[in-house]
mmCIF file of C-alpha atoms in Angstrom:
data_model
loop_
_atom_site.group_PDB
_atom_site.id
_atom_site.type_symbol
_atom_site.label_atom_id
_atom_site.label_comp_id
_atom_site.label_asym_id
_atom_site.label_seq_id
_atom_site.Cartn_x
_atom_site.Cartn_y
_atom_site.Cartn_z
ATOM 1 C CA UNK A 1 113.597 -209.731 -97.365
ATOM 2 C CA UNK A 2 115.247 -211.508 -100.314
ATOM 3 C CA UNK A 3 118.646 -213.018 -99.672
ATOM 4 C CA UNK A 4 121.238 -213.962 -102.248
ATOM 5 C CA UNK A 5 121.457 -217.601 -103.336
ATOM 6 C CA UNK A 6 122.561 -219.368 -100.103
ATOM 7 C CA UNK A 7 124.258 -222.136 -102.072
ATOM 8 C CA UNK A 8 126.732 -219.750 -103.676
ATOM 9 C CA UNK A 9 127.603 -217.698 -100.596
ATOM 10 C CA UNK A 10 126.436 -216.610 -97.192
ATOM 11 C CA UNK A 11 125.022 -213.063 -97.608
ATOM 12 C CA UNK A 12 126.495 -211.841 -94.351
ATOM 13 C CA UNK A 13 125.719 -208.096 -94.645
ATOM 14 C CA UNK A 14 122.071 -208.861 -95.406
ATOM 15 C CA UNK A 15 121.859 -211.322 -92.515
ATOM 16 C CA UNK A 16 123.335 -208.833 -90.052
ATOM 17 C CA UNK A 17 121.015 -206.085 -91.318
ATOM 18 C CA UNK A 18 118.017 -208.367 -90.846
ATOM 19 C CA UNK A 19 119.186 -209.274 -87.353
ATOM 20 C CA UNK A 20 119.439 -205.575 -86.513
ATOM 21 C CA UNK A 21 115.846 -205.093 -87.705
ATOM 22 C CA UNK A 22 114.612 -207.970 -85.564
ATOM 23 C CA UNK A 23 116.594 -206.832 -82.536
ATOM 24 C CA UNK A 24 115.313 -203.267 -82.820
ATOM 25 C CA UNK A 25 111.780 -204.661 -83.026
ATOM 26 C CA UNK A 26 112.348 -206.520 -79.756
ATOM 27 C CA UNK A 27 112.303 -209.924 -81.440
ATOM 28 C CA UNK A 28 115.198 -211.591 -79.644
ATOM 29 C CA UNK A 29 113.979 -215.138 -80.212
ATOM 30 C CA UNK A 30 113.688 -214.615 -83.958
ATOM 31 C CA UNK A 31 117.137 -213.011 -84.037
ATOM 32 C CA UNK A 32 118.716 -216.093 -82.494
ATOM 33 C CA UNK A 33 116.834 -218.445 -84.793
ATOM 34 C CA UNK A 34 117.957 -216.522 -87.870
ATOM 35 C CA UNK A 35 121.601 -216.529 -86.802
ATOM 36 C CA UNK A 36 121.572 -220.234 -85.936
ATOM 37 C CA UNK A 37 119.922 -221.124 -89.245
ATOM 38 C CA UNK A 38 122.560 -219.278 -91.249
ATOM 39 C CA UNK A 39 125.345 -220.696 -89.090
ATOM 40 C CA UNK A 40 124.138 -224.187 -90.019
ATOM 41 C CA UNK A 41 124.129 -223.184 -93.696
ATOM 42 C CA UNK A 42 127.684 -221.859 -93.400
ATOM 43 C CA UNK A 43 128.734 -225.154 -91.805
ATOM 44 C CA UNK A 44 127.108 -227.113 -94.633
ATOM 45 C CA UNK A 45 129.034 -225.044 -97.171
ATOM 46 C CA UNK A 46 132.294 -225.241 -95.242
ATOM 47 C CA UNK A 47 132.258 -221.433 -95.121
ATOM 48 C CA UNK A 48 134.261 -221.145 -91.906
ATOM 49 C CA UNK A 49 135.054 -217.432 -92.119
ATOM 50 C CA UNK A 50 131.415 -216.438 -92.356
ATOM 51 C CA UNK A 51 130.558 -218.994 -89.702
ATOM 52 C CA UNK A 52 133.019 -217.200 -87.431
ATOM 53 C CA UNK A 53 131.311 -213.874 -88.162
ATOM 54 C CA UNK A 54 127.924 -215.399 -87.372
ATOM 55 C CA UNK A 55 129.293 -216.871 -84.150
ATOM 56 C CA UNK A 56 130.528 -213.416 -83.182
ATOM 57 C CA UNK A 57 126.976 -212.108 -83.643
ATOM 58 C CA UNK A 58 125.556 -215.050 -81.701
ATOM 59 C CA UNK A 59 127.941 -214.478 -78.795
ATOM 60 C CA UNK A 60 126.673 -210.935 -78.380
ATOM 61 C CA UNK A 61 123.098 -212.163 -78.763
ATOM 62 C CA UNK A 62 123.484 -214.837 -76.078
ATOM 63 C CA UNK A 63 125.105 -212.334 -73.719
ATOM 64 C CA UNK A 64 122.200 -209.932 -74.090
ATOM 65 C CA UNK A 65 119.648 -212.746 -73.792
ATOM 66 C CA UNK A 66 121.357 -214.192 -70.703
ATOM 67 C CA UNK A 67 121.848 -217.618 -72.297
ATOM 68 C CA UNK A 68 125.100 -218.982 -70.796
ATOM 69 C CA UNK A 69 124.824 -222.521 -72.146
ATOM 70 C CA UNK A 70 124.572 -221.482 -75.776
ATOM 71 C CA UNK A 71 126.914 -218.583 -75.162
ATOM 72 C CA UNK A 72 129.717 -220.787 -73.890
ATOM 73 C CA UNK A 73 129.312 -223.147 -76.845
ATOM 74 C CA UNK A 74 129.529 -220.218 -79.257
ATOM 75 C CA UNK A 75 132.640 -218.854 -77.524
ATOM 76 C CA UNK A 76 134.330 -222.260 -77.669
ATOM 77 C CA UNK A 77 133.429 -222.681 -81.340
ATOM 78 C CA UNK A 78 134.649 -219.169 -82.223
ATOM 79 C CA UNK A 79 137.996 -219.680 -80.467
ATOM 80 C CA UNK A 80 138.387 -222.999 -82.279
ATOM 81 C CA UNK A 81 137.728 -221.409 -85.671
ATOM 82 C CA UNK A 82 140.186 -218.588 -84.955
ATOM 83 C CA UNK A 83 142.893 -221.208 -84.421
ATOM 84 C CA UNK A 84 141.784 -223.365 -87.350
ATOM 85 C CA UNK A 85 141.761 -220.416 -89.753
ATOM 86 C CA UNK A 86 145.124 -219.202 -88.401
ATOM 87 C CA UNK A 87 143.706 -215.792 -87.533
ATOM 88 C CA UNK A 88 145.161 -215.631 -84.030
ATOM 89 C CA UNK A 89 147.373 -212.627 -84.725
ATOM 90 C CA UNK A 90 144.809 -210.541 -86.633
ATOM 91 C CA UNK A 91 142.932 -207.506 -85.374
ATOM 92 C CA UNK A 92 139.673 -209.262 -86.250
ATOM 93 C CA UNK A 93 140.604 -212.032 -83.814
ATOM 94 C CA UNK A 94 141.361 -209.443 -81.152
ATOM 95 C CA UNK A 95 137.895 -207.939 -81.596
ATOM 96 C CA UNK A 96 136.169 -211.324 -81.503
ATOM 97 C CA UNK A 97 138.115 -212.397 -78.407
ATOM 98 C CA UNK A 98 137.046 -209.179 -76.683
ATOM 99 C CA UNK A 99 133.434 -210.083 -77.467
ATOM 100 C CA UNK A 100 134.018 -213.626 -76.174
ATOM 101 C CA UNK A 101 135.576 -212.336 -72.971
ATOM 102 C CA UNK A 102 132.726 -209.898 -72.352
ATOM 103 C CA UNK A 103 130.215 -212.721 -72.781
ATOM 104 C CA UNK A 104 132.062 -215.054 -70.409
ATOM 105 C CA UNK A 105 132.322 -212.261 -67.864
ATOM 106 C CA UNK A 106 128.557 -211.737 -68.042
ATOM 107 C CA UNK A 107 128.144 -215.468 -67.350
ATOM 108 C CA UNK A 108 130.294 -215.174 -64.220
ATOM 109 C CA UNK A 109 133.427 -216.801 -65.683
ATOM 110 C CA UNK A 110 135.850 -214.049 -64.763
ATOM 111 C CA UNK A 111 139.064 -216.095 -64.876
ATOM 112 C CA UNK A 112 138.313 -217.355 -68.383
ATOM 113 C CA UNK A 113 137.271 -213.856 -69.409
ATOM 114 C CA UNK A 114 140.504 -212.313 -68.137
ATOM 115 C CA UNK A 115 142.538 -214.833 -70.097
ATOM 116 C CA UNK A 116 140.753 -213.835 -73.313
ATOM 117 C CA UNK A 117 140.981 -210.129 -72.466
ATOM 118 C CA UNK A 118 144.746 -210.526 -72.078
ATOM 119 C CA UNK A 119 145.005 -212.243 -75.455
ATOM 120 C CA UNK A 120 142.848 -209.555 -77.064
ATOM 121 C CA UNK A 121 145.073 -206.872 -75.535
ATOM 122 C CA UNK A 122 148.202 -208.566 -76.875
ATOM 123 C CA UNK A 123 146.767 -208.618 -80.386
ATOM 124 C CA UNK A 124 145.420 -205.062 -80.246
ATOM 125 C CA UNK A 125 148.736 -203.700 -78.976
ATOM 126 C CA UNK A 126 150.362 -205.301 -82.017
ATOM 127 C CA UNK A 127 147.982 -203.764 -84.560
ATOM 128 C CA UNK A 128 146.618 -200.523 -83.096
ATOM 129 C CA UNK A 129 148.477 -197.291 -82.362
ATOM 130 C CA UNK A 130 148.839 -196.360 -78.693
ATOM 131 C CA UNK A 131 145.911 -194.272 -77.554
ATOM 132 C CA UNK A 132 143.429 -195.777 -80.012
ATOM 133 C CA UNK A 133 139.939 -195.343 -78.563
ATOM 134 C CA UNK A 134 139.254 -199.086 -78.798
ATOM 135 C CA UNK A 135 141.707 -199.691 -75.961
ATOM 136 C CA UNK A 136 139.376 -197.837 -73.590
ATOM 137 C CA UNK A 137 136.614 -200.397 -74.034
ATOM 138 C CA UNK A 138 139.070 -203.233 -73.531
ATOM 139 C CA UNK A 139 140.546 -201.703 -70.373
ATOM 140 C CA UNK A 140 137.130 -200.862 -68.916
ATOM 141 C CA UNK A 141 135.861 -204.395 -69.459
ATOM 142 C CA UNK A 142 139.007 -205.967 -68.042
ATOM 143 C CA UNK A 143 138.780 -203.695 -65.018
ATOM 144 C CA UNK A 144 135.196 -204.773 -64.364
ATOM 145 C CA UNK A 145 136.284 -208.422 -64.368
ATOM 146 C CA UNK A 146 139.011 -207.651 -61.832
ATOM 147 C CA UNK A 147 136.472 -205.835 -59.646
ATOM 148 C CA UNK A 148 134.366 -208.998 -59.629
ATOM 149 C CA UNK A 149 137.430 -210.862 -58.332
ATOM 150 C CA UNK A 150 138.036 -208.061 -55.795
ATOM 151 C CA UNK A 151 141.445 -207.452 -57.376
ATOM 152 C CA UNK A 152 140.980 -203.731 -56.868
ATOM 153 C CA UNK A 153 144.537 -202.555 -57.538
ATOM 154 C CA UNK A 154 144.591 -204.208 -60.966
ATOM 155 C CA UNK A 155 141.137 -202.810 -61.714
ATOM 156 C CA UNK A 156 142.192 -199.299 -60.714
ATOM 157 C CA UNK A 157 145.177 -199.371 -63.060
ATOM 158 C CA UNK A 158 143.029 -200.438 -65.996
ATOM 159 C CA UNK A 159 140.295 -197.892 -65.303
ATOM 160 C CA UNK A 160 142.937 -195.155 -65.143
ATOM 161 C CA UNK A 161 144.417 -196.305 -68.449
ATOM 162 C CA UNK A 162 140.940 -196.247 -70.006
ATOM 163 C CA UNK A 163 140.314 -192.767 -68.620
ATOM 164 C CA UNK A 164 143.604 -191.497 -70.039
ATOM 165 C CA UNK A 165 142.732 -192.824 -73.503
ATOM 166 C CA UNK A 166 139.224 -191.379 -73.410
ATOM 167 C CA UNK A 167 140.337 -187.953 -72.231
ATOM 168 C CA UNK A 168 143.025 -187.747 -74.907
ATOM 169 C CA UNK A 169 140.389 -188.706 -77.498
ATOM 170 C CA UNK A 170 138.031 -186.013 -76.211
ATOM 171 C CA UNK A 171 135.356 -188.556 -75.268
ATOM 172 C CA UNK A 172 133.747 -186.648 -72.391
ATOM 173 C CA UNK A 173 130.682 -188.828 -71.812
ATOM 174 C CA UNK A 174 132.652 -192.073 -71.795
ATOM 175 C CA UNK A 175 135.228 -190.408 -69.543
ATOM 176 C CA UNK A 176 132.435 -189.545 -67.107
ATOM 177 C CA UNK A 177 131.249 -193.158 -67.041
ATOM 178 C CA UNK A 178 134.787 -194.352 -66.291
ATOM 179 C CA UNK A 179 135.069 -191.792 -63.475
ATOM 180 C CA UNK A 180 131.873 -193.203 -61.984
ATOM 181 C CA UNK A 181 133.313 -196.709 -62.290
ATOM 182 C CA UNK A 182 136.357 -195.526 -60.369
ATOM 183 C CA UNK A 183 134.194 -193.909 -57.697
ATOM 184 C CA UNK A 184 132.341 -197.198 -57.227
ATOM 185 C CA UNK A 185 135.665 -199.052 -57.142
ATOM 186 C CA UNK A 186 137.011 -196.815 -54.366
ATOM 187 C CA UNK A 187 133.772 -197.216 -52.410
ATOM 188 C CA UNK A 188 134.148 -201.007 -52.521
ATOM 189 C CA UNK A 189 137.911 -201.049 -52.034
ATOM 190 C CA UNK A 190 138.865 -198.615 -49.281
ATOM 191 C CA UNK A 191 135.966 -196.161 -48.980
ATOM 192 C CA UNK A 192 138.423 -193.302 -49.566
ATOM 193 C CA UNK A 193 136.048 -190.328 -49.514
ATOM 194 C CA UNK A 194 138.596 -187.967 -51.073
ATOM 195 C CA UNK A 195 139.196 -190.246 -54.065
ATOM 196 C CA UNK A 196 135.468 -190.910 -54.433
ATOM 197 C CA UNK A 197 134.725 -187.171 -54.382
ATOM 198 C CA UNK A 198 137.509 -186.517 -56.893
ATOM 199 C CA UNK A 199 136.042 -189.032 -59.337
ATOM 200 C CA UNK A 200 132.520 -187.696 -58.879
#
């Protein structure tokens, strides 16, 4: 695959497309190597915005590969670039912070994840209309982090908010998944058979 001249710009769409090809072919190692190579090139060029985009891809990659050491470094670097580029109040930052939080949660860092989820929620509430489908993913992920902390009441509230958004958006399959999450929550929390049966 021929990329554009790397010394004039980072060809981000081509890089992401190539990463998708490698990922779909089951070549996780090569995917990571490609992203790290282009991140280094972005750093050499001082191309911080594209470096941030590459870090966002790497964060998801490290989460899926179960690589907490590299994942935490990428999260820290991404948060630093968001501040440096003064993007903290943009929807793009909200999306990246959600990705960061999900990665940290997968690495068992629920407190740090919840802090980033809260910041992502603040940003999204500023830029998205109420009931936007993207809130459902945020609420579901936040709820899962609270379940890990056994903060069941907080988790219940978030799952119910996610379910409300999904039902209003007509997303039946995702609504069903959230109902199952609630059923599992009630089993762990109070074993309320009526609530579990209702969710099922």
